[in-house]
Amino acid sequence: MIFDCTYGVSNDYIGSIYECSARVLMFSPQDETLFAATQYHLNGRNSSDVQSLKINNQNLLSVPKRIEKIFENLRILNFRNCSLERISRDNLSPFPHLEYLILWDNKIIELSGDLFQGNPMLRYIDFDNNRITNTGSNLLKSLNLTHAYFNNNICINA
């Protein structure tokens, strides 16, 4: 998989941060691994400066593997309307500084109880408009969240 990034400074959620708004250039359903991202950064910036990854209206089954190899300092992951069917602890644990997880309008059915085990800094999650029918026990137990959204799901709507 290759991401075509449009880099810019965004004022989303945590103030002024450097962001990659990506679209998927190449994708193989057999291999959901990110191999590269375009490197047309703003002057004086590079991939280690990217703190937010925003992907909208793409067709993915799960969060791509190895994102952290290219964007190691992500604080925000935002996958809107990407047809995600699943997300696991393995997808999120490479991001220990993750603060915001936005997964609106996907097709996620289940959230395991250990999903956020590697994300102690997480304070905002949004799973609105998915198909969640099951969540593992203690899903939110050790988190210090300020916001958790689960509107318009099958088993959760709050």
PDB file of C-alpha atoms in Angstrom:
ATOM      1  CA  MET A   1       0.000   0.000   0.000  1.00  0.00           C
ATOM      2  CA  ILE A   2       1.159   3.514  -0.791  1.00  0.00           C
ATOM      3  CA  PHE A   3      -0.322   6.716   0.623  1.00  0.00           C
ATOM      4  CA  ASP A   4      -0.452   9.897  -1.421  1.00  0.00           C
ATOM      5  CA  CYS A   5      -0.215  12.581   1.254  1.00  0.00           C
ATOM      6  CA  THR A   6      -1.168  16.195   1.082  1.00  0.00           C
ATOM      7  CA  TYR A   7       0.812  17.734   3.914  1.00  0.00           C
ATOM      8  CA  GLY A   8      -0.265  20.796   5.808  1.00  0.00           C
ATOM      9  CA  VAL A   9      -0.731  22.427   9.159  1.00  0.00           C
ATOM     10  CA  SER A  10      -4.102  21.696  10.727  1.00  0.00           C
ATOM     11  CA  ASN A  11      -5.829  23.175  13.732  1.00  0.00           C
ATOM     12  CA  ASP A  12      -7.816  20.024  14.560  1.00  0.00           C
ATOM     13  CA  TYR A  13      -8.358  18.801  18.123  1.00  0.00           C
ATOM     14  CA  ILE A  14      -4.992  19.593  19.758  1.00  0.00           C
ATOM     15  CA  GLY A  15      -4.029  22.893  18.190  1.00  0.00           C
ATOM     16  CA  SER A  16      -1.681  23.541  15.318  1.00  0.00           C
ATOM     17  CA  ILE A  17      -0.112  20.297  14.102  1.00  0.00           C
ATOM     18  CA  TYR A  18       1.494  18.917  10.961  1.00  0.00           C
ATOM     19  CA  GLU A  19      -0.820  16.523   9.139  1.00  0.00           C
ATOM     20  CA  CYS A  20      -0.923  14.075   6.263  1.00  0.00           C
ATOM     21  CA  SER A  21      -4.303  13.916   4.527  1.00  0.00           C
ATOM     22  CA  ALA A  22      -3.903  10.699   2.582  1.00  0.00           C
ATOM     23  CA  ARG A  23      -5.508   8.785  -0.190  1.00  0.00           C
ATOM     24  CA  VAL A  24      -4.534   5.252  -1.080  1.00  0.00           C
ATOM     25  CA  LEU A  25      -2.606   5.033  -4.360  1.00  0.00           C
ATOM     26  CA  MET A  26      -1.998   1.300  -4.429  1.00  0.00           C
ATOM     27  CA  PHE A  27      -3.791  -1.361  -2.424  1.00  0.00           C
ATOM     28  CA  SER A  28      -3.808  -5.134  -2.306  1.00  0.00           C
ATOM     29  CA  PRO A  29      -6.460  -6.848  -0.138  1.00  0.00           C
ATOM     30  CA  GLN A  30      -3.960  -9.656   0.445  1.00  0.00           C
ATOM     31  CA  ASP A  31      -1.391  -7.306   2.006  1.00  0.00           C
ATOM     32  CA  GLU A  32      -2.567  -4.408   4.161  1.00  0.00           C
ATOM     33  CA  THR A  33       0.957  -3.104   4.797  1.00  0.00           C
ATOM     34  CA  LEU A  34       1.976   0.492   4.222  1.00  0.00           C
ATOM     35  CA  PHE A  35       5.210   0.557   2.234  1.00  0.00           C
ATOM     36  CA  ALA A  36       5.538   4.245   1.414  1.00  0.00           C
ATOM     37  CA  ALA A  37       3.991   7.694   1.537  1.00  0.00           C
ATOM     38  CA  THR A  38       4.676  10.527  -0.853  1.00  0.00           C
ATOM     39  CA  GLN A  39       7.343  12.842   0.463  1.00  0.00           C
ATOM     40  CA  TYR A  40       6.354  16.307  -0.773  1.00  0.00           C
ATOM     41  CA  HIS A  41       6.580  17.909   2.657  1.00  0.00           C
ATOM     42  CA  LEU A  42       6.241  21.547   3.512  1.00  0.00           C
ATOM     43  CA  ASN A  43       9.564  23.378   3.613  1.00  0.00           C
ATOM     44  CA  GLY A  44      11.691  22.227   6.537  1.00  0.00           C
ATOM     45  CA  ARG A  45       9.352  19.366   7.500  1.00  0.00           C
ATOM     46  CA  ASN A  46       9.647  15.580   7.228  1.00  0.00           C
ATOM     47  CA  SER A  47       7.692  12.453   8.131  1.00  0.00           C
ATOM     48  CA  SER A  48       8.784  12.532  11.765  1.00  0.00           C
ATOM     49  CA  ASP A  49       7.003  15.907  12.110  1.00  0.00           C
ATOM     50  CA  VAL A  50       3.638  14.387  11.122  1.00  0.00           C
ATOM     51  CA  GLN A  51       1.377  14.127  14.172  1.00  0.00           C
ATOM     52  CA  SER A  52      -1.960  13.562  12.432  1.00  0.00           C
ATOM     53  CA  LEU A  53      -2.971  11.061   9.764  1.00  0.00           C
ATOM     54  CA  LYS A  54      -6.349  11.692   8.147  1.00  0.00           C
ATOM     55  CA  ILE A  55      -7.825   9.272   5.611  1.00  0.00           C
ATOM     56  CA  ASN A  56     -11.318   9.859   4.242  1.00  0.00           C
ATOM     57  CA  ASN A  57     -13.488   7.961   1.784  1.00  0.00           C
ATOM     58  CA  GLN A  58     -11.083   5.131   1.025  1.00  0.00           C
ATOM     59  CA  ASN A  59     -11.731   1.403   0.796  1.00  0.00           C
ATOM     60  CA  LEU A  60      -9.724  -0.371   3.520  1.00  0.00           C
ATOM     61  CA  LEU A  61     -10.611  -3.465   5.553  1.00  0.00           C
ATOM     62  CA  SER A  62      -8.409  -2.617   8.537  1.00  0.00           C
ATOM     63  CA  VAL A  63      -5.881  -0.052   9.664  1.00  0.00           C
ATOM     64  CA  PRO A  64      -2.768  -0.600   7.534  1.00  0.00           C
ATOM     65  CA  LYS A  65       0.256  -2.207   9.174  1.00  0.00           C
ATOM     66  CA  ARG A  66       3.580  -0.385   9.581  1.00  0.00           C
ATOM     67  CA  ILE A  67       2.181   3.162   9.600  1.00  0.00           C
ATOM     68  CA  GLU A  68       4.514   3.853  12.526  1.00  0.00           C
ATOM     69  CA  LYS A  69       7.548   3.064  10.360  1.00  0.00           C
ATOM     70  CA  ILE A  70       6.789   6.176   8.302  1.00  0.00           C
ATOM     71  CA  PHE A  71       4.891   8.363  10.779  1.00  0.00           C
ATOM     72  CA  GLU A  72       6.406   7.546  14.162  1.00  0.00           C
ATOM     73  CA  ASN A  73       4.983  10.497  16.123  1.00  0.00           C
ATOM     74  CA  LEU A  74       1.260  10.262  15.470  1.00  0.00           C
ATOM     75  CA  ARG A  75      -1.065  11.716  18.065  1.00  0.00           C
ATOM     76  CA  ILE A  76      -4.203  11.610  15.894  1.00  0.00           C
ATOM     77  CA  LEU A  77      -5.529   8.778  13.707  1.00  0.00           C
ATOM     78  CA  ASN A  78      -8.607   9.697  11.708  1.00  0.00           C
ATOM     79  CA  PHE A  79     -10.185   7.138   9.342  1.00  0.00           C
ATOM     80  CA  ARG A  80     -13.580   8.384   8.135  1.00  0.00           C
ATOM     81  CA  ASN A  81     -15.772   6.387   5.799  1.00  0.00           C
ATOM     82  CA  CYS A  82     -13.008   3.922   4.939  1.00  0.00           C
ATOM     83  CA  SER A  83     -15.036   0.692   5.135  1.00  0.00           C
ATOM     84  CA  LEU A  84     -12.919  -0.529   8.067  1.00  0.00           C
ATOM     85  CA  GLU A  85     -14.334  -3.824   9.298  1.00  0.00           C
ATOM     86  CA  ARG A  86     -11.912  -4.364  12.165  1.00  0.00           C
ATOM     87  CA  ILE A  87      -9.400  -2.720  14.434  1.00  0.00           C
ATOM     88  CA  SER A  88      -7.157  -4.509  16.908  1.00  0.00           C
ATOM     89  CA  ARG A  89      -4.659  -3.801  19.655  1.00  0.00           C
ATOM     90  CA  ASP A  90      -1.902  -4.642  17.164  1.00  0.00           C
ATOM     91  CA  ASN A  91      -3.094  -1.768  14.965  1.00  0.00           C
ATOM     92  CA  LEU A  92      -2.962   0.760  17.806  1.00  0.00           C
ATOM     93  CA  SER A  93      -0.117  -0.363  20.080  1.00  0.00           C
ATOM     94  CA  PRO A  94       2.613   1.135  17.828  1.00  0.00           C
ATOM     95  CA  PHE A  95       1.254   4.565  18.821  1.00  0.00           C
ATOM     96  CA  PRO A  96       1.922   5.060  22.555  1.00  0.00           C
ATOM     97  CA  HIS A  97       1.385   8.833  22.207  1.00  0.00           C
ATOM     98  CA  LEU A  98      -1.974   8.508  20.452  1.00  0.00           C
ATOM     99  CA  GLU A  99      -4.471  10.974  21.920  1.00  0.00           C
ATOM    100  CA  TYR A 100      -7.304  11.022  19.370  1.00  0.00           C
ATOM    101  CA  LEU A 101      -8.816   8.084  17.511  1.00  0.00           C
ATOM    102  CA  ILE A 102     -11.606   8.944  15.071  1.00  0.00           C
ATOM    103  CA  LEU A 103     -13.225   6.046  13.207  1.00  0.00           C
ATOM    104  CA  TRP A 104     -16.516   7.509  11.952  1.00  0.00           C
ATOM    105  CA  ASP A 105     -18.676   5.867   9.335  1.00  0.00           C
ATOM    106  CA  ASN A 106     -16.957   2.523   9.035  1.00  0.00           C
ATOM    107  CA  LYS A 107     -18.151  -1.075   9.295  1.00  0.00           C
ATOM    108  CA  ILE A 108     -16.540  -2.096  12.585  1.00  0.00           C
ATOM    109  CA  ILE A 109     -18.518  -4.835  14.332  1.00  0.00           C
ATOM    110  CA  GLU A 110     -16.471  -5.701  17.410  1.00  0.00           C
ATOM    111  CA  LEU A 111     -14.057  -4.003  19.826  1.00  0.00           C
ATOM    112  CA  SER A 112     -11.903  -6.264  21.986  1.00  0.00           C
ATOM    113  CA  GLY A 113     -11.413  -5.460  25.661  1.00  0.00           C
ATOM    114  CA  ASP A 114      -7.657  -4.999  25.217  1.00  0.00           C
ATOM    115  CA  LEU A 115      -7.950  -2.653  22.213  1.00  0.00           C
ATOM    116  CA  PHE A 116      -6.437   0.375  23.961  1.00  0.00           C
ATOM    117  CA  GLN A 117      -3.881  -1.414  26.132  1.00  0.00           C
ATOM    118  CA  GLY A 118      -0.900   0.278  24.455  1.00  0.00           C
ATOM    119  CA  ASN A 119      -2.429   3.766  24.344  1.00  0.00           C
ATOM    120  CA  PRO A 120      -2.212   5.344  27.811  1.00  0.00           C
ATOM    121  CA  MET A 121      -2.399   8.904  26.405  1.00  0.00           C
ATOM    122  CA  LEU A 122      -5.722   8.332  24.617  1.00  0.00           C
ATOM    123  CA  ARG A 123      -8.308  10.909  25.629  1.00  0.00           C
ATOM    124  CA  TYR A 124     -10.772  11.064  22.735  1.00  0.00           C
ATOM    125  CA  ILE A 125     -12.365   8.218  20.786  1.00  0.00           C
ATOM    126  CA  ASP A 126     -15.139   8.358  18.236  1.00  0.00           C
ATOM    127  CA  PHE A 127     -16.794   5.234  16.838  1.00  0.00           C
ATOM    128  CA  ASP A 128     -19.966   6.931  15.573  1.00  0.00           C
ATOM    129  CA  ASN A 129     -21.847   5.294  12.706  1.00  0.00           C
ATOM    130  CA  ASN A 130     -20.279   1.839  12.740  1.00  0.00           C
ATOM    131  CA  ARG A 131     -21.939  -1.568  13.181  1.00  0.00           C
ATOM    132  CA  ILE A 132     -20.681  -2.390  16.655  1.00  0.00           C
ATOM    133  CA  THR A 133     -22.550  -5.321  18.164  1.00  0.00           C
ATOM    134  CA  ASN A 134     -20.012  -6.383  20.788  1.00  0.00           C
ATOM    135  CA  THR A 135     -17.388  -4.777  23.012  1.00  0.00           C
ATOM    136  CA  GLY A 136     -14.988  -6.606  25.260  1.00  0.00           C
ATOM    137  CA  SER A 137     -15.285  -6.123  28.981  1.00  0.00           C
ATOM    138  CA  ASN A 138     -13.252  -3.283  30.455  1.00  0.00           C
ATOM    139  CA  LEU A 139     -12.787  -1.646  27.042  1.00  0.00           C
ATOM    140  CA  LEU A 140     -12.485   1.826  28.568  1.00  0.00           C
ATOM    141  CA  LYS A 141     -11.334   0.849  32.060  1.00  0.00           C
ATOM    142  CA  SER A 142      -7.788   2.200  32.305  1.00  0.00           C
ATOM    143  CA  LEU A 143      -8.266   5.208  30.030  1.00  0.00           C
ATOM    144  CA  ASN A 144      -8.494   8.826  31.088  1.00  0.00           C
ATOM    145  CA  LEU A 145     -10.922   9.852  28.340  1.00  0.00           C
ATOM    146  CA  THR A 146     -12.508  13.260  28.000  1.00  0.00           C
ATOM    147  CA  HIS A 147     -14.807  12.099  25.169  1.00  0.00           C
ATOM    148  CA  ALA A 148     -16.070   8.719  23.962  1.00  0.00           C
ATOM    149  CA  TYR A 149     -18.631   8.596  21.163  1.00  0.00           C
ATOM    150  CA  PHE A 150     -20.540   5.508  20.032  1.00  0.00           C
ATOM    151  CA  ASN A 151     -23.627   7.023  18.405  1.00  0.00           C
ATOM    152  CA  ASN A 152     -25.560   5.095  15.762  1.00  0.00           C
ATOM    153  CA  ASN A 153     -24.232   1.625  16.462  1.00  0.00           C
ATOM    154  CA  ILE A 154     -26.242  -1.547  16.903  1.00  0.00           C
ATOM    155  CA  CYS A 155     -25.476  -2.292  20.571  1.00  0.00           C
ATOM    156  CA  ILE A 156     -24.277   1.135  21.677  1.00  0.00           C
ATOM    157  CA  ASN A 157     -25.827   4.488  20.944  1.00  0.00           C
ATOM    158  CA  ALA A 158     -24.427   7.057  23.365  1.00  0.00           C
TER     159      ALA A 158
END
